[in-house]
N, C-alpha and C. Protein backbone atom coordinates (compact mmCIF):
# COMPACT_ATOMS: atom_id res chain seq x y z
N GLU A 1 -5.43 24.76 1.28
CA GLU A 1 -4.00 24.83 1.27
C GLU A 1 -3.48 25.05 2.72
N THR A 2 -4.10 25.91 3.51
CA THR A 2 -3.63 26.18 4.82
C THR A 2 -3.62 24.92 5.63
N ALA A 3 -4.63 24.11 5.57
CA ALA A 3 -4.74 22.88 6.39
C ALA A 3 -3.65 21.84 5.86
N GLY A 4 -3.50 21.81 4.54
CA GLY A 4 -2.48 20.93 3.98
C GLY A 4 -1.06 21.26 4.37
N MET A 5 -0.77 22.56 4.40
CA MET A 5 0.56 23.08 4.78
C MET A 5 0.78 22.72 6.30
N ALA A 6 -0.20 23.04 7.10
CA ALA A 6 -0.13 22.70 8.56
C ALA A 6 0.21 21.23 8.75
N HIS A 7 -0.60 20.46 8.06
CA HIS A 7 -0.40 18.91 8.15
C HIS A 7 1.06 18.55 7.72
N LEU A 8 1.53 19.01 6.60
CA LEU A 8 2.82 18.73 6.08
C LEU A 8 3.87 19.13 7.07
N VAL A 9 3.87 20.33 7.60
CA VAL A 9 4.88 20.79 8.44
C VAL A 9 4.81 20.07 9.73
N ASP A 10 3.64 19.67 10.31
CA ASP A 10 3.58 18.82 11.44
C ASP A 10 4.15 17.49 11.25
N PHE A 11 3.79 16.89 10.15
CA PHE A 11 4.25 15.53 9.88
C PHE A 11 5.83 15.52 9.67
N CYS A 12 6.38 16.48 8.93
CA CYS A 12 7.80 16.53 8.74
C CYS A 12 8.55 16.80 10.03
N ARG A 13 8.02 17.62 10.87
CA ARG A 13 8.74 17.98 12.16
C ARG A 13 8.62 16.93 13.15
N ASN A 14 7.38 16.36 13.27
CA ASN A 14 7.15 15.41 14.47
C ASN A 14 6.96 13.93 14.19
N HIS A 15 6.84 13.62 12.96
CA HIS A 15 6.42 12.18 12.69
C HIS A 15 7.23 11.51 11.63
N ALA A 16 7.70 12.21 10.61
CA ALA A 16 8.36 11.49 9.50
C ALA A 16 9.58 10.68 9.91
N LYS A 17 10.31 11.17 10.79
CA LYS A 17 11.61 10.46 11.26
C LYS A 17 11.27 9.18 11.92
N SER A 18 10.24 9.22 12.70
CA SER A 18 9.82 8.03 13.52
C SER A 18 8.92 7.08 12.81
N ALA A 19 8.46 7.41 11.58
CA ALA A 19 7.63 6.46 10.86
C ALA A 19 8.45 5.21 10.54
N GLN A 20 7.98 4.02 10.77
CA GLN A 20 8.72 2.83 10.41
C GLN A 20 8.36 2.39 9.06
N ARG A 21 9.20 2.79 8.11
CA ARG A 21 8.83 2.60 6.72
C ARG A 21 9.08 1.18 6.27
N ASN A 22 9.84 0.42 7.01
CA ASN A 22 10.07 -1.02 6.74
C ASN A 22 8.90 -1.91 7.13
N LEU A 23 7.94 -1.35 7.89
CA LEU A 23 6.78 -2.12 8.37
C LEU A 23 5.48 -1.63 7.68
N ALA A 24 4.55 -2.33 7.73
CA ALA A 24 3.18 -1.91 7.25
C ALA A 24 2.43 -1.11 8.32
N CYS A 25 3.19 -0.48 9.20
CA CYS A 25 2.63 0.27 10.26
C CYS A 25 2.03 1.56 9.76
N VAL A 26 0.69 1.71 9.90
CA VAL A 26 0.08 3.01 9.34
C VAL A 26 -0.68 3.72 10.47
N ASP A 27 -0.50 3.27 11.69
CA ASP A 27 -1.18 4.03 12.74
C ASP A 27 -0.27 5.02 13.35
N ASN A 28 -0.81 5.92 14.22
CA ASN A 28 0.07 6.91 14.90
C ASN A 28 1.02 7.60 13.96
N HIS A 29 0.60 8.13 12.82
CA HIS A 29 1.46 8.95 11.97
C HIS A 29 2.47 8.03 11.20
N GLY A 30 2.25 6.77 11.04
CA GLY A 30 3.15 5.92 10.24
C GLY A 30 3.05 6.14 8.79
N SER A 31 1.96 6.85 8.37
CA SER A 31 1.73 7.22 6.98
C SER A 31 1.50 8.69 6.99
N SER A 32 2.07 9.36 5.92
CA SER A 32 2.00 10.91 5.88
C SER A 32 0.56 11.37 5.69
N ARG A 33 -0.27 10.66 5.06
CA ARG A 33 -1.57 11.07 4.64
C ARG A 33 -1.59 12.47 3.90
N LEU A 34 -0.62 12.54 3.04
CA LEU A 34 -0.62 13.79 2.26
C LEU A 34 -1.26 13.63 0.89
N SER A 35 -1.68 12.37 0.54
CA SER A 35 -2.21 12.11 -0.76
C SER A 35 -3.58 12.92 -0.96
N HIS A 36 -4.37 13.14 0.02
CA HIS A 36 -5.60 13.83 -0.25
C HIS A 36 -5.28 15.27 -0.60
N PHE A 37 -4.33 15.87 0.04
CA PHE A 37 -3.96 17.28 -0.22
C PHE A 37 -3.39 17.33 -1.69
N LEU A 38 -2.63 16.32 -2.10
CA LEU A 38 -2.11 16.34 -3.48
C LEU A 38 -3.25 16.08 -4.48
N ALA A 39 -4.09 15.15 -4.21
CA ALA A 39 -5.17 14.81 -5.17
C ALA A 39 -6.10 16.01 -5.38
N PHE A 40 -6.45 16.85 -4.38
CA PHE A 40 -7.27 17.96 -4.56
C PHE A 40 -6.59 19.19 -4.89
N GLY A 41 -5.23 19.20 -5.09
CA GLY A 41 -4.54 20.38 -5.50
C GLY A 41 -4.19 21.34 -4.35
N CYS A 42 -4.40 20.89 -3.12
CA CYS A 42 -4.12 21.76 -2.00
C CYS A 42 -2.59 21.91 -1.75
N LEU A 43 -1.83 20.92 -2.05
CA LEU A 43 -0.45 20.88 -1.99
C LEU A 43 0.13 20.41 -3.34
N SER A 44 1.33 20.90 -3.72
CA SER A 44 1.99 20.39 -4.91
C SER A 44 3.13 19.53 -4.51
N PRO A 45 3.51 18.58 -5.38
CA PRO A 45 4.72 17.77 -5.04
C PRO A 45 5.89 18.73 -4.77
N ARG A 46 6.01 19.75 -5.53
CA ARG A 46 7.14 20.66 -5.31
C ARG A 46 7.20 21.29 -3.86
N ARG A 47 6.07 21.70 -3.45
CA ARG A 47 5.94 22.23 -2.09
C ARG A 47 6.31 21.18 -1.08
N ILE A 48 5.80 19.93 -1.25
CA ILE A 48 6.17 18.81 -0.25
C ILE A 48 7.65 18.54 -0.28
N VAL A 49 8.27 18.48 -1.48
CA VAL A 49 9.69 18.29 -1.57
C VAL A 49 10.47 19.41 -0.85
N GLU A 50 10.05 20.67 -1.09
CA GLU A 50 10.73 21.78 -0.51
C GLU A 50 10.67 21.71 1.06
N LYS A 51 9.50 21.36 1.58
CA LYS A 51 9.41 21.28 3.07
C LYS A 51 10.24 20.11 3.64
N ALA A 52 10.12 18.96 2.87
CA ALA A 52 10.90 17.75 3.33
C ALA A 52 12.39 18.07 3.29
N ASN A 53 12.82 18.73 2.20
CA ASN A 53 14.32 19.06 2.17
C ASN A 53 14.74 19.99 3.31
N LYS A 54 13.86 20.93 3.64
CA LYS A 54 14.14 21.92 4.64
C LYS A 54 14.27 21.20 5.96
N GLN A 55 13.36 20.18 6.19
CA GLN A 55 13.34 19.48 7.52
C GLN A 55 14.62 18.55 7.55
N GLY A 56 14.91 18.00 6.39
CA GLY A 56 16.22 17.17 6.36
C GLY A 56 16.03 15.71 6.76
N GLU A 57 16.86 15.24 7.64
CA GLU A 57 16.97 13.88 8.09
C GLU A 57 15.61 13.29 8.50
N GLY A 58 15.26 12.10 7.95
CA GLY A 58 14.07 11.44 8.21
C GLY A 58 13.01 11.68 7.21
N CYS A 59 13.12 12.67 6.32
CA CYS A 59 12.12 13.08 5.39
C CYS A 59 12.47 12.52 4.00
N GLU A 60 13.63 11.86 3.81
CA GLU A 60 14.11 11.45 2.55
C GLU A 60 13.04 10.53 1.80
N TRP A 61 12.33 9.74 2.56
CA TRP A 61 11.38 8.83 1.93
C TRP A 61 10.19 9.62 1.31
N ILE A 62 9.82 10.75 1.90
CA ILE A 62 8.74 11.61 1.33
C ILE A 62 9.23 12.09 -0.02
N ILE A 63 10.45 12.53 -0.09
CA ILE A 63 10.99 13.00 -1.41
C ILE A 63 10.99 11.88 -2.53
N SER A 64 11.38 10.66 -2.00
CA SER A 64 11.33 9.54 -2.85
C SER A 64 10.02 9.20 -3.39
N HIS A 65 8.90 9.36 -2.53
CA HIS A 65 7.70 9.11 -2.95
C HIS A 65 7.13 10.17 -3.96
N MET A 66 7.51 11.39 -3.81
CA MET A 66 7.16 12.44 -4.74
C MET A 66 7.83 12.17 -6.14
N THR A 67 9.13 11.64 -6.09
CA THR A 67 9.79 11.40 -7.28
C THR A 67 9.09 10.29 -8.05
N MET A 68 8.75 9.18 -7.29
CA MET A 68 7.98 8.12 -8.01
C MET A 68 6.70 8.62 -8.52
N ARG A 69 6.01 9.45 -7.86
CA ARG A 69 4.70 9.99 -8.31
C ARG A 69 4.90 10.74 -9.64
N ASP A 70 5.99 11.61 -9.75
CA ASP A 70 6.27 12.30 -10.96
C ASP A 70 6.68 11.25 -12.11
N PHE A 71 7.48 10.32 -11.66
CA PHE A 71 7.89 9.28 -12.70
C PHE A 71 6.64 8.59 -13.25
N PHE A 72 5.75 8.28 -12.51
CA PHE A 72 4.50 7.49 -13.03
C PHE A 72 3.71 8.54 -13.89
N LEU A 73 3.67 9.71 -13.55
CA LEU A 73 2.88 10.76 -14.29
C LEU A 73 3.54 10.94 -15.67
N PHE A 74 4.87 11.18 -15.66
CA PHE A 74 5.55 11.38 -17.01
C PHE A 74 5.51 10.02 -17.79
N THR A 75 5.70 8.91 -17.17
CA THR A 75 5.67 7.65 -17.88
C THR A 75 4.34 7.39 -18.41
N SER A 76 3.28 7.69 -17.78
CA SER A 76 1.91 7.48 -18.32
C SER A 76 1.64 8.46 -19.51
N LEU A 77 2.17 9.67 -19.45
CA LEU A 77 1.98 10.57 -20.58
C LEU A 77 2.74 10.09 -21.77
N ALA A 78 3.95 9.60 -21.56
CA ALA A 78 4.94 9.21 -22.57
C ALA A 78 4.49 7.96 -23.33
N SER A 79 3.90 7.01 -22.51
CA SER A 79 3.59 5.69 -23.04
C SER A 79 2.19 5.59 -23.53
N GLY A 80 1.27 6.54 -23.14
CA GLY A 80 -0.10 6.55 -23.64
C GLY A 80 -0.86 5.31 -23.20
N LYS A 81 -1.63 4.76 -24.09
CA LYS A 81 -2.50 3.71 -23.75
C LYS A 81 -1.77 2.34 -23.46
N ARG A 82 -0.51 2.23 -23.83
CA ARG A 82 0.26 1.05 -23.48
C ARG A 82 0.38 0.91 -21.94
N PHE A 83 0.41 2.06 -21.26
CA PHE A 83 0.51 2.07 -19.82
C PHE A 83 -0.58 1.30 -19.12
N TYR A 84 -1.78 1.20 -19.75
CA TYR A 84 -2.95 0.62 -19.23
C TYR A 84 -3.21 -0.73 -19.77
N SER A 85 -2.38 -1.24 -20.66
CA SER A 85 -2.57 -2.55 -21.28
C SER A 85 -2.15 -3.67 -20.35
N LEU A 86 -2.57 -4.91 -20.66
CA LEU A 86 -2.22 -6.08 -19.77
C LEU A 86 -0.79 -6.19 -19.53
N ASN A 87 0.02 -6.09 -20.53
CA ASN A 87 1.50 -6.17 -20.36
C ASN A 87 2.17 -4.87 -19.98
N GLY A 88 1.43 -3.80 -19.93
CA GLY A 88 1.93 -2.49 -19.48
C GLY A 88 3.07 -2.03 -20.39
N ILE A 89 4.14 -1.54 -19.68
CA ILE A 89 5.38 -1.08 -20.40
C ILE A 89 6.46 -1.87 -19.71
N PRO A 90 6.55 -3.12 -20.06
CA PRO A 90 7.45 -4.08 -19.28
C PRO A 90 8.91 -3.66 -19.34
N VAL A 91 9.50 -3.80 -18.13
CA VAL A 91 10.98 -3.66 -18.04
C VAL A 91 11.55 -5.01 -18.52
N ASN A 92 10.92 -6.09 -18.19
CA ASN A 92 11.31 -7.37 -18.58
C ASN A 92 10.18 -7.98 -19.50
N LYS A 93 10.37 -7.82 -20.82
CA LYS A 93 9.28 -8.21 -21.78
C LYS A 93 9.06 -9.71 -21.68
N LYS A 94 10.14 -10.54 -21.62
CA LYS A 94 9.91 -11.92 -21.61
C LYS A 94 9.13 -12.40 -20.40
N ALA A 95 9.41 -11.85 -19.18
CA ALA A 95 8.64 -12.21 -17.97
C ALA A 95 7.25 -11.72 -18.15
N ALA A 96 7.02 -10.51 -18.66
CA ALA A 96 5.69 -9.97 -18.79
C ALA A 96 4.81 -10.84 -19.74
N GLU A 97 5.38 -11.33 -20.85
CA GLU A 97 4.69 -12.16 -21.79
C GLU A 97 4.43 -13.52 -21.28
N SER A 98 5.26 -13.98 -20.30
CA SER A 98 5.11 -15.39 -19.79
C SER A 98 4.13 -15.40 -18.61
N THR A 99 3.71 -14.24 -18.09
CA THR A 99 2.81 -14.28 -16.99
C THR A 99 1.39 -14.79 -17.47
N VAL A 100 0.87 -15.74 -16.72
CA VAL A 100 -0.51 -16.20 -17.03
C VAL A 100 -1.46 -15.63 -15.97
N TRP A 101 -2.36 -14.86 -16.48
CA TRP A 101 -3.36 -14.25 -15.58
C TRP A 101 -4.63 -15.14 -15.59
N ARG A 102 -5.22 -15.29 -14.39
CA ARG A 102 -6.46 -16.05 -14.26
C ARG A 102 -7.60 -15.16 -14.95
N ARG A 103 -8.47 -15.89 -15.56
CA ARG A 103 -9.57 -15.27 -16.33
C ARG A 103 -10.81 -15.20 -15.49
N PHE A 104 -11.61 -14.20 -15.70
CA PHE A 104 -12.85 -14.00 -14.92
C PHE A 104 -14.02 -14.91 -15.40
N ASP A 105 -13.76 -15.83 -16.27
CA ASP A 105 -14.76 -16.68 -16.78
C ASP A 105 -14.94 -17.96 -16.03
N ASP A 106 -14.31 -18.09 -14.84
CA ASP A 106 -14.54 -19.27 -14.02
C ASP A 106 -14.94 -18.79 -12.67
N SER A 107 -15.77 -19.63 -11.97
CA SER A 107 -16.27 -19.21 -10.63
C SER A 107 -15.19 -19.10 -9.66
N ASP A 108 -14.10 -19.92 -9.66
CA ASP A 108 -13.04 -19.83 -8.64
C ASP A 108 -12.33 -18.45 -8.64
N THR A 109 -12.07 -17.89 -9.89
CA THR A 109 -11.45 -16.60 -10.00
C THR A 109 -12.40 -15.49 -9.43
N VAL A 110 -13.66 -15.54 -9.83
CA VAL A 110 -14.61 -14.61 -9.38
C VAL A 110 -14.71 -14.66 -7.87
N GLU A 111 -14.75 -15.77 -7.29
CA GLU A 111 -14.79 -15.96 -5.79
C GLU A 111 -13.60 -15.35 -5.15
N LYS A 112 -12.43 -15.71 -5.74
CA LYS A 112 -11.12 -15.12 -5.12
C LYS A 112 -11.12 -13.59 -5.27
N TRP A 113 -11.57 -13.10 -6.39
CA TRP A 113 -11.65 -11.63 -6.59
C TRP A 113 -12.56 -10.92 -5.56
N GLU A 114 -13.67 -11.45 -5.38
CA GLU A 114 -14.70 -10.93 -4.45
C GLU A 114 -14.14 -10.88 -2.96
N GLN A 115 -13.45 -12.01 -2.60
CA GLN A 115 -12.85 -12.11 -1.28
C GLN A 115 -11.76 -11.05 -1.19
N TRP A 116 -10.98 -10.87 -2.14
CA TRP A 116 -9.87 -9.90 -2.15
C TRP A 116 -10.46 -8.51 -2.12
N ALA A 117 -11.48 -8.22 -2.92
CA ALA A 117 -12.12 -6.89 -3.14
C ALA A 117 -12.86 -6.46 -1.85
N THR A 118 -13.30 -7.35 -1.17
CA THR A 118 -14.23 -7.00 0.00
C THR A 118 -13.50 -7.13 1.32
N GLY A 119 -12.21 -7.66 1.28
CA GLY A 119 -11.51 -7.81 2.54
C GLY A 119 -11.95 -9.07 3.29
N ASN A 120 -12.07 -10.12 2.59
CA ASN A 120 -12.53 -11.39 3.23
C ASN A 120 -11.55 -12.49 2.75
N THR A 121 -10.31 -12.28 2.79
CA THR A 121 -9.33 -13.34 2.34
C THR A 121 -8.84 -14.24 3.51
N GLY A 122 -8.91 -13.75 4.72
CA GLY A 122 -8.31 -14.39 5.83
C GLY A 122 -6.97 -13.99 6.13
N LEU A 123 -6.44 -13.02 5.36
CA LEU A 123 -5.13 -12.38 5.64
C LEU A 123 -5.43 -11.06 6.39
N PRO A 124 -5.10 -11.01 7.67
CA PRO A 124 -5.55 -9.83 8.46
C PRO A 124 -5.13 -8.48 7.98
N LEU A 125 -3.82 -8.28 7.50
CA LEU A 125 -3.40 -7.00 7.03
C LEU A 125 -4.18 -6.64 5.78
N LEU A 126 -4.29 -7.53 4.83
CA LEU A 126 -4.93 -7.26 3.55
C LEU A 126 -6.47 -7.00 3.79
N ASP A 127 -7.07 -7.80 4.61
CA ASP A 127 -8.47 -7.65 4.91
C ASP A 127 -8.71 -6.22 5.57
N ALA A 128 -7.94 -5.91 6.58
CA ALA A 128 -8.10 -4.57 7.14
C ALA A 128 -7.84 -3.44 6.10
N ALA A 129 -6.87 -3.57 5.26
CA ALA A 129 -6.67 -2.58 4.27
C ALA A 129 -7.87 -2.41 3.30
N MET A 130 -8.41 -3.49 2.87
CA MET A 130 -9.54 -3.43 1.92
C MET A 130 -10.75 -2.92 2.56
N ARG A 131 -10.94 -3.28 3.79
CA ARG A 131 -12.16 -2.78 4.53
C ARG A 131 -12.04 -1.30 4.81
N GLU A 132 -10.77 -0.81 5.13
CA GLU A 132 -10.56 0.60 5.34
C GLU A 132 -10.80 1.32 3.99
N LEU A 133 -10.29 0.79 2.95
CA LEU A 133 -10.53 1.43 1.61
C LEU A 133 -12.00 1.57 1.35
N ILE A 134 -12.75 0.49 1.54
CA ILE A 134 -14.19 0.48 1.25
C ILE A 134 -14.92 1.53 2.14
N SER A 135 -14.58 1.53 3.40
CA SER A 135 -15.34 2.38 4.41
C SER A 135 -14.90 3.87 4.37
N THR A 136 -13.61 4.13 3.99
CA THR A 136 -13.08 5.49 4.10
C THR A 136 -12.62 6.10 2.75
N GLY A 137 -12.43 5.24 1.83
CA GLY A 137 -11.91 5.71 0.52
C GLY A 137 -10.31 5.95 0.60
N TYR A 138 -9.70 5.38 1.66
CA TYR A 138 -8.25 5.56 1.85
C TYR A 138 -7.59 4.35 2.38
N CYS A 139 -6.42 4.10 1.98
CA CYS A 139 -5.51 3.15 2.71
C CYS A 139 -4.07 3.60 2.47
N SER A 140 -3.15 3.29 3.28
CA SER A 140 -1.82 3.81 3.09
C SER A 140 -1.13 3.23 1.78
N ASN A 141 -0.13 3.88 1.37
CA ASN A 141 0.63 3.31 0.23
C ASN A 141 1.26 1.98 0.56
N ARG A 142 1.69 1.81 1.78
CA ARG A 142 2.32 0.54 2.11
C ARG A 142 1.31 -0.65 2.00
N VAL A 143 0.11 -0.46 2.47
CA VAL A 143 -0.97 -1.54 2.33
C VAL A 143 -1.47 -1.66 1.01
N ARG A 144 -1.42 -0.63 0.26
CA ARG A 144 -1.84 -0.62 -1.19
C ARG A 144 -0.85 -1.61 -1.94
N GLN A 145 0.40 -1.47 -1.60
CA GLN A 145 1.43 -2.39 -2.17
C GLN A 145 1.16 -3.78 -1.80
N ASN A 146 0.81 -4.12 -0.63
CA ASN A 146 0.43 -5.41 -0.18
C ASN A 146 -0.71 -6.00 -0.93
N ALA A 147 -1.75 -5.11 -1.03
CA ALA A 147 -3.04 -5.60 -1.76
C ALA A 147 -2.64 -5.98 -3.24
N ALA A 148 -1.83 -5.07 -3.84
CA ALA A 148 -1.36 -5.34 -5.24
C ALA A 148 -0.62 -6.64 -5.36
N SER A 149 0.26 -6.90 -4.46
CA SER A 149 1.03 -8.07 -4.49
C SER A 149 0.29 -9.32 -4.31
N VAL A 150 -0.74 -9.32 -3.42
CA VAL A 150 -1.55 -10.48 -3.30
C VAL A 150 -2.35 -10.79 -4.43
N LEU A 151 -2.97 -9.74 -5.00
CA LEU A 151 -3.91 -9.90 -6.15
C LEU A 151 -3.06 -10.45 -7.36
N THR A 152 -1.91 -9.84 -7.58
CA THR A 152 -1.20 -10.22 -8.80
C THR A 152 -0.31 -11.38 -8.64
N LYS A 153 0.37 -11.48 -7.54
CA LYS A 153 1.39 -12.61 -7.40
C LYS A 153 0.81 -13.89 -6.87
N ASP A 154 -0.03 -13.71 -5.82
CA ASP A 154 -0.68 -14.97 -5.19
C ASP A 154 -1.88 -15.39 -5.97
N LEU A 155 -2.83 -14.44 -6.24
CA LEU A 155 -4.03 -14.85 -6.92
C LEU A 155 -3.94 -14.93 -8.42
N GLN A 156 -2.94 -14.23 -8.95
CA GLN A 156 -2.73 -14.16 -10.39
C GLN A 156 -3.80 -13.67 -11.14
N ILE A 157 -4.47 -12.65 -10.56
CA ILE A 157 -5.60 -11.93 -11.19
C ILE A 157 -5.01 -10.69 -11.88
N ASP A 158 -5.55 -10.39 -13.07
CA ASP A 158 -5.14 -9.22 -13.87
C ASP A 158 -5.01 -7.99 -13.07
N TRP A 159 -3.81 -7.45 -13.05
CA TRP A 159 -3.47 -6.28 -12.22
C TRP A 159 -4.44 -5.05 -12.52
N ARG A 160 -4.96 -5.01 -13.82
CA ARG A 160 -5.81 -3.92 -14.09
C ARG A 160 -7.16 -3.94 -13.38
N ALA A 161 -7.56 -5.13 -12.93
CA ALA A 161 -8.80 -5.21 -12.18
C ALA A 161 -8.65 -4.57 -10.77
N GLY A 162 -7.47 -4.75 -10.19
CA GLY A 162 -7.14 -4.07 -8.94
C GLY A 162 -7.02 -2.59 -9.12
N ALA A 163 -6.32 -2.15 -10.19
CA ALA A 163 -6.22 -0.76 -10.38
C ALA A 163 -7.52 -0.01 -10.59
N GLU A 164 -8.47 -0.73 -11.34
CA GLU A 164 -9.78 -0.14 -11.55
C GLU A 164 -10.60 -0.04 -10.23
N TRP A 165 -10.37 -1.10 -9.42
CA TRP A 165 -11.19 -1.09 -8.16
C TRP A 165 -10.69 0.02 -7.21
N PHE A 166 -9.35 0.13 -7.20
CA PHE A 166 -8.83 1.22 -6.40
C PHE A 166 -9.21 2.67 -6.96
N GLN A 167 -9.14 2.69 -8.28
CA GLN A 167 -9.56 3.96 -8.93
C GLN A 167 -10.98 4.29 -8.54
N PHE A 168 -11.90 3.32 -8.48
CA PHE A 168 -13.26 3.61 -8.14
C PHE A 168 -13.47 3.99 -6.67
N LEU A 169 -12.60 3.44 -5.73
CA LEU A 169 -12.79 3.60 -4.36
C LEU A 169 -11.91 4.76 -3.68
N LEU A 170 -10.79 5.05 -4.22
CA LEU A 170 -9.88 6.04 -3.64
C LEU A 170 -10.38 7.46 -3.61
N CYS A 171 -10.41 8.13 -2.44
CA CYS A 171 -10.78 9.47 -2.47
C CYS A 171 -9.53 10.35 -2.96
N ASP A 172 -8.32 9.80 -2.82
CA ASP A 172 -7.14 10.53 -3.15
C ASP A 172 -6.60 10.09 -4.54
N HIS A 173 -7.46 9.59 -5.38
CA HIS A 173 -7.00 8.98 -6.68
C HIS A 173 -6.28 9.86 -7.52
N CYS A 174 -5.10 9.40 -7.94
CA CYS A 174 -4.28 10.02 -9.00
C CYS A 174 -4.12 8.94 -9.98
N THR A 175 -4.62 9.12 -11.20
CA THR A 175 -4.62 7.99 -12.25
C THR A 175 -3.21 7.53 -12.45
N ALA A 176 -2.24 8.41 -12.72
CA ALA A 176 -0.87 7.91 -13.04
C ALA A 176 -0.20 7.17 -11.81
N ALA A 177 -0.37 7.79 -10.63
CA ALA A 177 0.23 7.08 -9.43
C ALA A 177 -0.41 5.70 -9.19
N ASN A 178 -1.75 5.64 -9.19
CA ASN A 178 -2.42 4.43 -8.90
C ASN A 178 -2.07 3.34 -9.99
N TRP A 179 -2.25 3.67 -11.27
CA TRP A 179 -1.94 2.66 -12.31
C TRP A 179 -0.47 2.29 -12.40
N GLY A 180 0.39 3.32 -12.10
CA GLY A 180 1.81 3.15 -12.13
C GLY A 180 2.25 2.17 -11.03
N ASN A 181 1.75 2.38 -9.87
CA ASN A 181 2.10 1.46 -8.72
C ASN A 181 1.46 0.06 -8.95
N TRP A 182 0.27 -0.02 -9.46
CA TRP A 182 -0.30 -1.31 -9.83
C TRP A 182 0.62 -2.07 -10.83
N LEU A 183 0.97 -1.33 -11.89
CA LEU A 183 1.84 -1.92 -12.97
C LEU A 183 3.15 -2.28 -12.38
N TYR A 184 3.80 -1.51 -11.47
CA TYR A 184 5.02 -1.87 -10.83
C TYR A 184 4.97 -3.07 -10.07
N PHE A 185 3.94 -3.06 -9.14
CA PHE A 185 3.87 -4.16 -8.22
C PHE A 185 3.27 -5.53 -8.84
N SER A 186 2.75 -5.43 -9.96
CA SER A 186 2.40 -6.69 -10.67
C SER A 186 3.60 -7.26 -11.39
N GLY A 187 4.83 -6.55 -11.40
CA GLY A 187 5.92 -7.13 -12.01
C GLY A 187 6.00 -6.73 -13.46
N LYS A 188 5.24 -5.95 -13.96
CA LYS A 188 5.26 -5.50 -15.44
C LYS A 188 6.19 -4.44 -15.73
């Protein structure tokens, strides 16, 4: 908890305001890296929001992330196993039902999946994110979003395969946040 609080205070005071949230910039404190402290119970979302509110300007996005984390937690509890189904808990049921996912019973889909999962797509940001995930068990929320978008929108591979892959590899795994973000970025 001590290390988590020190990191939180330092980030809020010295880095949150200058983090370029509109970019996928994750170096030099562009990402808060608070997820490990959350995952292991060293920091609570309430404590993070309290400190971000105290710091004020520039920390609003941290509060927004904690709000989304809680939203996904409560939504997963309220919807049960539907949260993890192919169509999830669609906001737009018609769009969800009309999505055609590629099946894993053909070699082209398997090849695309393997390239995506191992960071060998030829897309530099995505490949770096996936290689970082494999080697460290971490990648920032921003590049997680990019990875989800490529897998679901470009490759049209079932979003649950990505959620499971991330669940397997992430050191900071939170079931509700991971699956909720995958569900959201898949358009479900």
